[in-house]
CSV table of C-alpha atoms and ligand atoms in Angstrom, one decimal:
chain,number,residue,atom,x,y,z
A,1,UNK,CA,120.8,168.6,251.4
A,2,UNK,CA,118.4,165.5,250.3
A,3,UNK,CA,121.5,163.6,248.7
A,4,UNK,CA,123.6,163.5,252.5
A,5,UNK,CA,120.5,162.0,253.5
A,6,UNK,CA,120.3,159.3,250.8
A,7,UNK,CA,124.1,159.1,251.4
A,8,UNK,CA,123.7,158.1,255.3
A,9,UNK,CA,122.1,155.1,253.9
A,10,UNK,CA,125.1,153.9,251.5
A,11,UNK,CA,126.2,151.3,254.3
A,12,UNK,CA,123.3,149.8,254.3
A,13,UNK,CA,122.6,150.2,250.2
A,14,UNK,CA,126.0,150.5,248.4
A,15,UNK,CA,124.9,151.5,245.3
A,16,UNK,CA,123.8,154.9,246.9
A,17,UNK,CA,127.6,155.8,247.2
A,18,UNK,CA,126.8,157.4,243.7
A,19,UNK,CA,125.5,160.6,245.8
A,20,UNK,CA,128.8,161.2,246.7
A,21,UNK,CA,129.9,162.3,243.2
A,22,UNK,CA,129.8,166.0,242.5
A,23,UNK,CA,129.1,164.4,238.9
A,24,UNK,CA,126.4,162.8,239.6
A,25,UNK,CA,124.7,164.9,241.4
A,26,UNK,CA,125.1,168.2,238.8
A,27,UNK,CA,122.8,166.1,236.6
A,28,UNK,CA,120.4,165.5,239.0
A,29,UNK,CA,120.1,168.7,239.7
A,30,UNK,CA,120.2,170.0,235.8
A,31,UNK,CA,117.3,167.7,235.4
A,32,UNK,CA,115.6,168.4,238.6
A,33,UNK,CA,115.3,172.0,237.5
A,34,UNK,CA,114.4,171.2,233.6
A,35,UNK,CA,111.6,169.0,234.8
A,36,UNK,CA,110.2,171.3,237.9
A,37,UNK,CA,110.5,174.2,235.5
A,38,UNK,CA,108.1,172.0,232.9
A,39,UNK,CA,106.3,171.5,235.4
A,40,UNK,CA,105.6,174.7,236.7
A,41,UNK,CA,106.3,176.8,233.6
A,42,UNK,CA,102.6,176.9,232.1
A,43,UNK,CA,100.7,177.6,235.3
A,44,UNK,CA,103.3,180.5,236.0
A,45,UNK,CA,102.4,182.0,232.6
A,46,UNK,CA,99.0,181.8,233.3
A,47,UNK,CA,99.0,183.5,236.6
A,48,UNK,CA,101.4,186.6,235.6
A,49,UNK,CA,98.6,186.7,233.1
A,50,UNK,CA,96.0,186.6,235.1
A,51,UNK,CA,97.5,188.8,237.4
A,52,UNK,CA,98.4,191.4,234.3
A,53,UNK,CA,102.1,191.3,235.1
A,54,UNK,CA,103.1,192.3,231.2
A,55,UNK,CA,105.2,193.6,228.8
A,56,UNK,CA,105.3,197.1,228.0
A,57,UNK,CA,106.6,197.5,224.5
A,58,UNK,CA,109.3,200.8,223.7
A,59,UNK,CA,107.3,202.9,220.9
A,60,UNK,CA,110.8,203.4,219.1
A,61,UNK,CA,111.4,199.5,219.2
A,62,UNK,CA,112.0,197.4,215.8
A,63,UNK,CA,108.7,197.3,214.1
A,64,UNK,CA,108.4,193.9,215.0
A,65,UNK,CA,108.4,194.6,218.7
A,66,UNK,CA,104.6,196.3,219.0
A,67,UNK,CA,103.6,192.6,218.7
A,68,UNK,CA,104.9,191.4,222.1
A,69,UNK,CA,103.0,193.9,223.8
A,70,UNK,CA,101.4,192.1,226.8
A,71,UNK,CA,103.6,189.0,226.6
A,72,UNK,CA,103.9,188.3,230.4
A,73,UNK,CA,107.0,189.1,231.8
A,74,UNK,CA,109.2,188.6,235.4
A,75,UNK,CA,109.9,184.6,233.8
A,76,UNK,CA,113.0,185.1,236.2
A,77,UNK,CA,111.3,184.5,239.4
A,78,UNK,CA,110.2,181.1,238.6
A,79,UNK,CA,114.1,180.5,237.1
A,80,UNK,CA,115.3,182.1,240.6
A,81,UNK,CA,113.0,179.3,242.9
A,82,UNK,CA,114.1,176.4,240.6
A,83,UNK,CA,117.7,177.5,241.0
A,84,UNK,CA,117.7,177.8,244.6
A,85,UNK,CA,115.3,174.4,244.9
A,86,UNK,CA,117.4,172.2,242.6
A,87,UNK,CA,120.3,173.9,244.3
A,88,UNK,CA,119.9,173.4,247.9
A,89,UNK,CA,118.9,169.9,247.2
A,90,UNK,CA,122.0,168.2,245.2
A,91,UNK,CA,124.7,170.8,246.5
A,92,UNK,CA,126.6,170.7,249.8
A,93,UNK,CA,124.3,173.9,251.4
A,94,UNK,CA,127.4,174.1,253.8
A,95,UNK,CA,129.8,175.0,251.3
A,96,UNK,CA,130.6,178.5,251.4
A,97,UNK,CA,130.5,179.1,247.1
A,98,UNK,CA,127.2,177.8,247.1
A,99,UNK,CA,125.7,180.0,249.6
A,100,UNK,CA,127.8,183.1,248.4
A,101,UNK,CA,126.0,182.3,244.3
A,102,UNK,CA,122.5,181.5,246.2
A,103,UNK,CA,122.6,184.9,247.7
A,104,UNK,CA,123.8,186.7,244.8
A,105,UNK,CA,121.1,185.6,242.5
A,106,UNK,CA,118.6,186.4,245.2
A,107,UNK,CA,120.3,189.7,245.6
A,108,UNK,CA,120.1,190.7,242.0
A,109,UNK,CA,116.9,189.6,241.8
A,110,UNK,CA,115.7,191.8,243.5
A,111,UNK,CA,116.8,194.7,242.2
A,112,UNK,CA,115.3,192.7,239.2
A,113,UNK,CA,112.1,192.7,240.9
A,114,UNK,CA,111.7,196.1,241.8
A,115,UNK,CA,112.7,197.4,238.5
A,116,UNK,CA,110.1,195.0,236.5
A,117,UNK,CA,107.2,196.5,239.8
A,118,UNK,CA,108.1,199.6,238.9
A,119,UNK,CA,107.4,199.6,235.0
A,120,UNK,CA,104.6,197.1,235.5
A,121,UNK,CA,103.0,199.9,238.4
A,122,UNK,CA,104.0,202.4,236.1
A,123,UNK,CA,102.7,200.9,232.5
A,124,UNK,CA,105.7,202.9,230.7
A,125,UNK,CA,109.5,201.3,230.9
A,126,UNK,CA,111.0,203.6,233.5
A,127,UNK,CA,111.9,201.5,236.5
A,128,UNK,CA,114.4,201.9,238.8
A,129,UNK,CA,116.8,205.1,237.1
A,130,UNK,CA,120.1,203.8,236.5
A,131,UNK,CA,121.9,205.3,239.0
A,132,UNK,CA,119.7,203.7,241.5
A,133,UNK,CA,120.3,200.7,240.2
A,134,UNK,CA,124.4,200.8,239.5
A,135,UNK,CA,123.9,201.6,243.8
A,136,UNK,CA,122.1,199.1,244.6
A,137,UNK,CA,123.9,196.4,242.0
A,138,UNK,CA,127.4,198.1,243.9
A,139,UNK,CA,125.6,198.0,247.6
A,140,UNK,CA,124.6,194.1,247.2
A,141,UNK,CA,128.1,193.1,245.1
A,142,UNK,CA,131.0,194.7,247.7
A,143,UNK,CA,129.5,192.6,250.9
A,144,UNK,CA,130.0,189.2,248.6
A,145,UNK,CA,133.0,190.4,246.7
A,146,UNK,CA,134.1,190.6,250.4
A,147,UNK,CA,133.2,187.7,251.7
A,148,UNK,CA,134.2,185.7,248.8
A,149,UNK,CA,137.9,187.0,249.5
A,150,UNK,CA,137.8,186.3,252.6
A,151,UNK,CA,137.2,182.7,251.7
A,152,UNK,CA,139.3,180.5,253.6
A,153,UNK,CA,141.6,179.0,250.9
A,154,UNK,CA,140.4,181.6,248.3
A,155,UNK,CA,143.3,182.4,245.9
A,156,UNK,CA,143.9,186.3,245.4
A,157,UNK,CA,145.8,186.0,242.2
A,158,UNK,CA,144.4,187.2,239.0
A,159,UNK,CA,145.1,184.5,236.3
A,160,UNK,CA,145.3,185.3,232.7
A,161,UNK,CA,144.4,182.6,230.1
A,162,UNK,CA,147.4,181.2,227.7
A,163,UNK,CA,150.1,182.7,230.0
A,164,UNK,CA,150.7,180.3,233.2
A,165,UNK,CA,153.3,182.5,234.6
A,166,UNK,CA,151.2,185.7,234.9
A,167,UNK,CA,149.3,185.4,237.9
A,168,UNK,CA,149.5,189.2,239.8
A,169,UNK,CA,147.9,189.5,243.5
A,170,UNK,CA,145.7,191.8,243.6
A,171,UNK,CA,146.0,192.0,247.2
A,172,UNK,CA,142.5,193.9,248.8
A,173,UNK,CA,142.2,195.4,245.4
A,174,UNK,CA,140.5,192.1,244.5
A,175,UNK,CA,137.7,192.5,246.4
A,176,UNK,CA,136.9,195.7,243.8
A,177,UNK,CA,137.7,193.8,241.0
A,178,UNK,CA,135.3,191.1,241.9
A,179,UNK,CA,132.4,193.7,242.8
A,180,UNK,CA,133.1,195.4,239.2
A,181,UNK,CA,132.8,191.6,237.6
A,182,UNK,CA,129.7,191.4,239.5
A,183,UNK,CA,128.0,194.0,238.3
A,184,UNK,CA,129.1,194.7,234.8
A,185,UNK,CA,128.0,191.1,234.1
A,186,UNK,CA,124.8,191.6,235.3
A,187,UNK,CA,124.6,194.5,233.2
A,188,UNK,CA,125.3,193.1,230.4
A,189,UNK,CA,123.5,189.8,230.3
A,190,UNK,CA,120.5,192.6,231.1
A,191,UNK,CA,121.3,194.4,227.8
A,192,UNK,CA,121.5,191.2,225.7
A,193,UNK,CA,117.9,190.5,226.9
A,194,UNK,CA,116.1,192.0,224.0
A,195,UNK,CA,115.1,189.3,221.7
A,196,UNK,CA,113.3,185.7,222.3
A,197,UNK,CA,115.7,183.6,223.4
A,198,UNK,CA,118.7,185.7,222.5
A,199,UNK,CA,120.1,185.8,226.6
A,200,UNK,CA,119.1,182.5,228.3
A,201,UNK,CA,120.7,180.8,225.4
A,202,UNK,CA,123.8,182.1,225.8
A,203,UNK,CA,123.6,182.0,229.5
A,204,UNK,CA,123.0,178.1,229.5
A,205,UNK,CA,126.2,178.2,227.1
A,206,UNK,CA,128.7,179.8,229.1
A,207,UNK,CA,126.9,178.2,232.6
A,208,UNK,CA,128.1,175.1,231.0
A,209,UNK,CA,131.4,176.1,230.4
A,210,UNK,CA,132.2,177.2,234.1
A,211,UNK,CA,130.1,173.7,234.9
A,212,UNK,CA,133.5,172.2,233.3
A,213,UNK,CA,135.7,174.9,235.1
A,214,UNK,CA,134.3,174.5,238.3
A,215,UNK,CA,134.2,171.1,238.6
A,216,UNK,CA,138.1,171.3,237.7
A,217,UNK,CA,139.1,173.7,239.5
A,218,UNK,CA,137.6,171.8,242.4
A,219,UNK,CA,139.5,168.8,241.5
A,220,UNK,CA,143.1,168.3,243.0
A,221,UNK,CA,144.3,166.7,240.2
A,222,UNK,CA,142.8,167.4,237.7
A,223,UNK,CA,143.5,171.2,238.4
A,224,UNK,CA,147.0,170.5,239.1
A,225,UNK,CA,147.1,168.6,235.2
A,226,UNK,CA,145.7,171.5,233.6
A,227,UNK,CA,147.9,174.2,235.4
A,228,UNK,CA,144.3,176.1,237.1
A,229,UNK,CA,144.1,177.5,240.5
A,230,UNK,CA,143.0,174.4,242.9
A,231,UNK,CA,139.9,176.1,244.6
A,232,UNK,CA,138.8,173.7,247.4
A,233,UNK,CA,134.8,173.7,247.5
A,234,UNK,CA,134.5,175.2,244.1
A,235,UNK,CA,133.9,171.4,242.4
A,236,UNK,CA,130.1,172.1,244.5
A,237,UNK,CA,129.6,175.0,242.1
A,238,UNK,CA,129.2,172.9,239.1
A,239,UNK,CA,125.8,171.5,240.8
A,240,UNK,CA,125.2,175.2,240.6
A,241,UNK,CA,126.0,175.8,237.5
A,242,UNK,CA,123.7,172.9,236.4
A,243,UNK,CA,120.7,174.0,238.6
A,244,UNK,CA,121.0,177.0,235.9
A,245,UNK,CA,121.6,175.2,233.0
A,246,UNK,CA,118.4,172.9,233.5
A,247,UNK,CA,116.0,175.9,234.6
A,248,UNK,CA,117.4,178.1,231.7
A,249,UNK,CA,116.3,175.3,229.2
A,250,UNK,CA,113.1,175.1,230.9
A,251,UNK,CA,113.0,178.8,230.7
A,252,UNK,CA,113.6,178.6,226.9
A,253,UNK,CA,111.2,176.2,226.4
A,254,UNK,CA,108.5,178.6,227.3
A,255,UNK,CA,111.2,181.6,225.9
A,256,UNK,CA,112.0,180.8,221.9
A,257,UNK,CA,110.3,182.3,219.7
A,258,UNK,CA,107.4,183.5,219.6
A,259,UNK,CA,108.3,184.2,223.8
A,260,UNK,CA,105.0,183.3,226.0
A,261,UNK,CA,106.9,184.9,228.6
A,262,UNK,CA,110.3,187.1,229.5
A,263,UNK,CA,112.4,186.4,232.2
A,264,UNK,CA,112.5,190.3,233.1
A,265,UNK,CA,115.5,192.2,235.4
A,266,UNK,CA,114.3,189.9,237.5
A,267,UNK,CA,115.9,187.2,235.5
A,268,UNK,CA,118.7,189.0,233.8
A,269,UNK,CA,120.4,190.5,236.4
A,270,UNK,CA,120.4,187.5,238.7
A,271,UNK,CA,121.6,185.1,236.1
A,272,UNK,CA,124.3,187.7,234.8
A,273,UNK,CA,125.5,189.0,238.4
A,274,UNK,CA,125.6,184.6,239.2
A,275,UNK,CA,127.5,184.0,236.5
A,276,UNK,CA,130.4,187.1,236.9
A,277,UNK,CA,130.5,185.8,240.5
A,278,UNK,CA,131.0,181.9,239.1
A,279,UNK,CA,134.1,183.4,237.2
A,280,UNK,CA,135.6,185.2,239.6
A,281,UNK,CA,135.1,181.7,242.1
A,282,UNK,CA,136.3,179.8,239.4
A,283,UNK,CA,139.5,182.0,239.1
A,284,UNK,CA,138.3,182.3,235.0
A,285,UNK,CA,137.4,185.8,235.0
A,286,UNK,CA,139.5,187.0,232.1
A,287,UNK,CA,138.7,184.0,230.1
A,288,UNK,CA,135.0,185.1,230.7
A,289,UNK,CA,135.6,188.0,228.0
A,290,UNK,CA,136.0,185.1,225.2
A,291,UNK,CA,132.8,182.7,227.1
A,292,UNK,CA,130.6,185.5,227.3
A,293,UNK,CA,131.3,187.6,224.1
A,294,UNK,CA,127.7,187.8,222.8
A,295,UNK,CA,127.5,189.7,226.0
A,296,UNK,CA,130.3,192.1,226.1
A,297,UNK,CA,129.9,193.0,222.4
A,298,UNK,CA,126.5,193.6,223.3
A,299,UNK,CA,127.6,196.3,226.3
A,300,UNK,CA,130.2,198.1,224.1
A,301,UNK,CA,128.1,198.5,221.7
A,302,UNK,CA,125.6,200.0,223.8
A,303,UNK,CA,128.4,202.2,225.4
A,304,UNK,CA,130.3,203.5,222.3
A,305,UNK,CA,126.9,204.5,220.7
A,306,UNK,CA,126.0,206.5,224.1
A,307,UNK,CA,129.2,207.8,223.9
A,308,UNK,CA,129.6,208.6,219.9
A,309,UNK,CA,126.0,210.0,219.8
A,310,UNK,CA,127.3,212.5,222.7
A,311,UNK,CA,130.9,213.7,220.9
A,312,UNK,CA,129.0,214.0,217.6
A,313,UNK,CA,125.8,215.9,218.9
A,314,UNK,CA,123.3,213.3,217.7
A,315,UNK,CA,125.4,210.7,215.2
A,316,UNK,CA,125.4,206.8,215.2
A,317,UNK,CA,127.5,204.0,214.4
A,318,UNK,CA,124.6,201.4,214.7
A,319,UNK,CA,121.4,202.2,213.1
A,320,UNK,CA,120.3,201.2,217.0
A,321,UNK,CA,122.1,199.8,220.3
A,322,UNK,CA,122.3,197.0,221.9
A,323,UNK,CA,124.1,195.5,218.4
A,324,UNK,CA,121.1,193.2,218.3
A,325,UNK,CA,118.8,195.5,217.1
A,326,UNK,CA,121.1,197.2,214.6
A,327,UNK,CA,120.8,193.9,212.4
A,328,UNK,CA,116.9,193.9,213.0
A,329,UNK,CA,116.9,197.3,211.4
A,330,UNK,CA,118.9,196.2,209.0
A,331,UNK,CA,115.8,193.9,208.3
A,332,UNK,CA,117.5,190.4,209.2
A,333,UNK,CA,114.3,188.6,210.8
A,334,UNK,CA,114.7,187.8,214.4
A,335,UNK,CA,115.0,184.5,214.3
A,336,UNK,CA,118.0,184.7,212.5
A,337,UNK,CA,119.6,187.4,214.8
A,338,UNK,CA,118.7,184.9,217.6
A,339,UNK,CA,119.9,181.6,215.8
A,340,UNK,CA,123.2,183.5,214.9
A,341,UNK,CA,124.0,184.9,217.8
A,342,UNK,CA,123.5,181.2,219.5
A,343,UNK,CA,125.9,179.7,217.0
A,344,UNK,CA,128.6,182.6,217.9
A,345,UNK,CA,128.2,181.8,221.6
A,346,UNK,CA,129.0,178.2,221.1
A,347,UNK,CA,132.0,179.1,219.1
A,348,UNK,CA,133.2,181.3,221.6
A,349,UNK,CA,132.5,179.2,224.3
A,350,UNK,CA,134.2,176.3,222.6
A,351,UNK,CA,137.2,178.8,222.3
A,352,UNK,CA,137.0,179.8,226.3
A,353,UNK,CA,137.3,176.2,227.2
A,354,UNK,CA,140.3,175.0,224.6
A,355,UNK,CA,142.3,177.7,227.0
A,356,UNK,CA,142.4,174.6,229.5
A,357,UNK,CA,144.7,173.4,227.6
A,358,UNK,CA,146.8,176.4,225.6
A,359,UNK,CA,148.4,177.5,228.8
B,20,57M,C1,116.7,196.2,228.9
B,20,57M,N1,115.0,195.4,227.7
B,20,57M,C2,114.3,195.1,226.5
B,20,57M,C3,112.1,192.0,229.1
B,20,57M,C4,113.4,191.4,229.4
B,20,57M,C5,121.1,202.7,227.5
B,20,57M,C6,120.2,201.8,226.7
B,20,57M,C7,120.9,201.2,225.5
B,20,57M,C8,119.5,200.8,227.6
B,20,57M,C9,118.7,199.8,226.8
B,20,57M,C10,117.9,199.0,227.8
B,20,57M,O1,117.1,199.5,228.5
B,20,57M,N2,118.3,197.8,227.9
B,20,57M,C11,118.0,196.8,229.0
B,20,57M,C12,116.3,195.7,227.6
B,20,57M,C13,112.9,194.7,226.7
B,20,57M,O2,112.8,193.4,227.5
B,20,57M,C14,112.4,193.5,228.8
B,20,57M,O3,113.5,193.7,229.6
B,20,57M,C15,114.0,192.5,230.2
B,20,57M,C16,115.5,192.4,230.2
B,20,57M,N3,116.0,193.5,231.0
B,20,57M,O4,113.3,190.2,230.0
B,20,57M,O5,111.3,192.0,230.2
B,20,57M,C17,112.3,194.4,225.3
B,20,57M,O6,113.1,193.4,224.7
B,20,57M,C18,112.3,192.6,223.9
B,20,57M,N4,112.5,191.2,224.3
B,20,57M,C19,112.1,190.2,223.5
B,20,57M,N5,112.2,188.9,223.9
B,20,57M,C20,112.7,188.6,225.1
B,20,57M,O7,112.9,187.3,225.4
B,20,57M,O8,111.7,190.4,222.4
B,20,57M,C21,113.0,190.9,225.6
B,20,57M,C22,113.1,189.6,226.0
B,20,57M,C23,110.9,193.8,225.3
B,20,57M,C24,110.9,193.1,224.0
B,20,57M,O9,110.6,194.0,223.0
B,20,57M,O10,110.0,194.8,225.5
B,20,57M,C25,114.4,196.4,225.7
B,20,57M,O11,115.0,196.3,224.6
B,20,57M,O12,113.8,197.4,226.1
B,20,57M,N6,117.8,200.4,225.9
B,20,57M,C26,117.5,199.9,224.8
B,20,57M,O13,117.8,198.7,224.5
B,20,57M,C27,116.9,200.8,223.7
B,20,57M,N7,118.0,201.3,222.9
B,20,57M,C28,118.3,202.5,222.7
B,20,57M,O14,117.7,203.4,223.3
B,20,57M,N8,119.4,202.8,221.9
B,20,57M,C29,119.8,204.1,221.6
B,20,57M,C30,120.9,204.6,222.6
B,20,57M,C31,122.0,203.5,222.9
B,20,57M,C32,121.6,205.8,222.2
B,20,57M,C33,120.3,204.2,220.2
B,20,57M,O15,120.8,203.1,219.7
B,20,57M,O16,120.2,205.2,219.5
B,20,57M,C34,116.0,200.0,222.8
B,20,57M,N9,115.0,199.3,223.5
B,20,57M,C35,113.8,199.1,222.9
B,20,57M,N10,113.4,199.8,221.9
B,20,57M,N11,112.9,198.4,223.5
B,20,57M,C36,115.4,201.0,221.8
B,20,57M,C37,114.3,200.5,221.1
């Protein structure tokens, strides 16, 4: 919004052509949330203290767990204002991406929201049950799965890194496939969330990646270099991308270890559910298994111990689920899970992007 303003006045002051670059303007809006969420982040803390808006800690958790009891949680709502602040003022609030990821993080957030109410109100960690929430997360996802496909210029083609010529059309089956991205990214990102640090760090990895994609798939040429989908409008994402990028080192800041605060559902299934739907924009959903391992690892390993626990009447193949705290209770100390896991996500994201060019 603020920079077609500042751009009125290029004839007049040349050097304010700048504002024109999509470039440009994602690091003004990286830094504009990094330094409003400085800003902000201590006197946030202090108020979901004040107001007794904490953690309540699992009594089967990792030993190390009963510590954080009362750390403040719901982090994610201060992430979700920066976002849409930072957002709204670099990005072209016209374009039809931006608005579609704005509402989606609201939209998840909450769900987010009322789950972190409910075990705050509730001092135990039963929030919303997870069926309620898998309807919700579908109810909020099908309405912008829909309207992304209905895009004007939005390509229905599913396109599957390292082999240009497999491209099938999904036809209305799309519009599914983009709800189920939605959600099961959210889902994940949500199960990941379990040690300081351990999700936003990741999420500022793979937010950077689709920073990259974004601004190429936007990019006539450079799009039409790298063999990707052209996606007119989608270049604006990448201020998006870095609105998230800057809040969610901000958010770390305050988040590594020892946490002074969580980012909550609030946070988690916002940031996840924005960054399936950045994929899917992005026409780099398939890749987004590789960019976002740490979280799918995380979600099967969550699902094959529900599910071996169930065909074996009570046996495991982690010593606990999500994976994370298998390796806790194998007695690796946190910090090293978290520091480990970081290093994996960079490797994998480093591995997403080289997929530019193997294809
Ligand atoms: C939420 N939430 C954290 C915090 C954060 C089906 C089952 C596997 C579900 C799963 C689950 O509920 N997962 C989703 C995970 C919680 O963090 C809060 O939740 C928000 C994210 N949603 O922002 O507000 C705890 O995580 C720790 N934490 C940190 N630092 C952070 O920056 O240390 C979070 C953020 C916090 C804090 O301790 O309290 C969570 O883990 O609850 N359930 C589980 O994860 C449980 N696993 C389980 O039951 N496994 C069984 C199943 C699969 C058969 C098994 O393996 O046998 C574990 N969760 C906990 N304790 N807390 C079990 C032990």
């Amino acid at each position: 919004m603020l920079y077609k303003l500042i751009y009125m006045l290029h004839s007049e002051i040349s050097c304010l052509n700048v504002f024109r670059y999509i470039t440009f303007r994602t690091i003004l809006a990286t830094l504009t949330s990094l330094i409003l969420f400085l800003i902000f982040g201590e006197k946030v803390i202090r108020l979901l203290k004040k107001m007794q808006i904490s953690q309540y800690i699992q009594k089967d958790a990792p030993p190390n767990h009963i510590q954080k009891e009362g750390t403040p949680t719901m982090g994610g709502i201060l992430i979700i204002l920066v976002v849409l602040f930072s957002t709204f003022l670099w990005a072209n609030p016209k374009n039809p991406y931006i608005l579609l990821s704005a509402s989606v993080l609201l939209l998840f957030g909450a769900i987010g929201f009322v789950d972190d109410y409910l075990k705050i109100k509730r001092k135990n960690n039963k929030g919303l049950s997870a069926k309620a929430k898998f309807l919700l997360q579908s109810l909020f996802s099908l309405p912008i799965s829909y309207l992304v496909f209905h895009v004007k210029g939005f390509d229905h083609h599913l396109y599957v890194p390292f082999f240009k010529n497999i491209h099938p059309d999904l036809g209305v089956f799309y519009i599914f496939f983009i709800a189920f991205v939605i959600v099961a990214t959210s889902n994940a990102v949500n199960l990941t969330d379990g040690l300081d640090g351990l999700a936003i760090s990741p999420l500022v990895v793979a937010f950077s990646c689709y920073l990259i994609f974004s601004y190429v798939a936007g990019h006539k040429i450079i799009s039409s270099y790298l063999h990707i989908p052209y996606i007119a409008g989608a270049g604006e994402l990448s201020v998006f991308c870095g609105s998230v990028i800057g809040a969610g080192l901000g958010f770390l800041w305050y988040n590594a270890y020892p946490a002074e605060v969580f980012m909550g559902d609030v946070g988690s299934l916002s940031l996840g559910a924005a960054l399936g739907l950045v994929a899917v924009i992005t026409k780099q959903e398939i890749v987004f298994v590789i960019i976002g391992g740490i979280f799918v690892v995380e979600a099967v390993s969550v699902i094959s111990q529900v599910i071996y626990f169930k065909i074996t009447g009570g046996k495991r193949i982690f010593r606990m689920a999500p994976i994370h705290h298998h390796f806790e209770m194998k007695g690796w100390p946190e910090t090293k899970v978290i520091v480990r896991f970081w290093i994996i996500s960079i490797i994998l994201a480093l591995l997403g992007l080289s997929t530019l060019k193997l294809r």
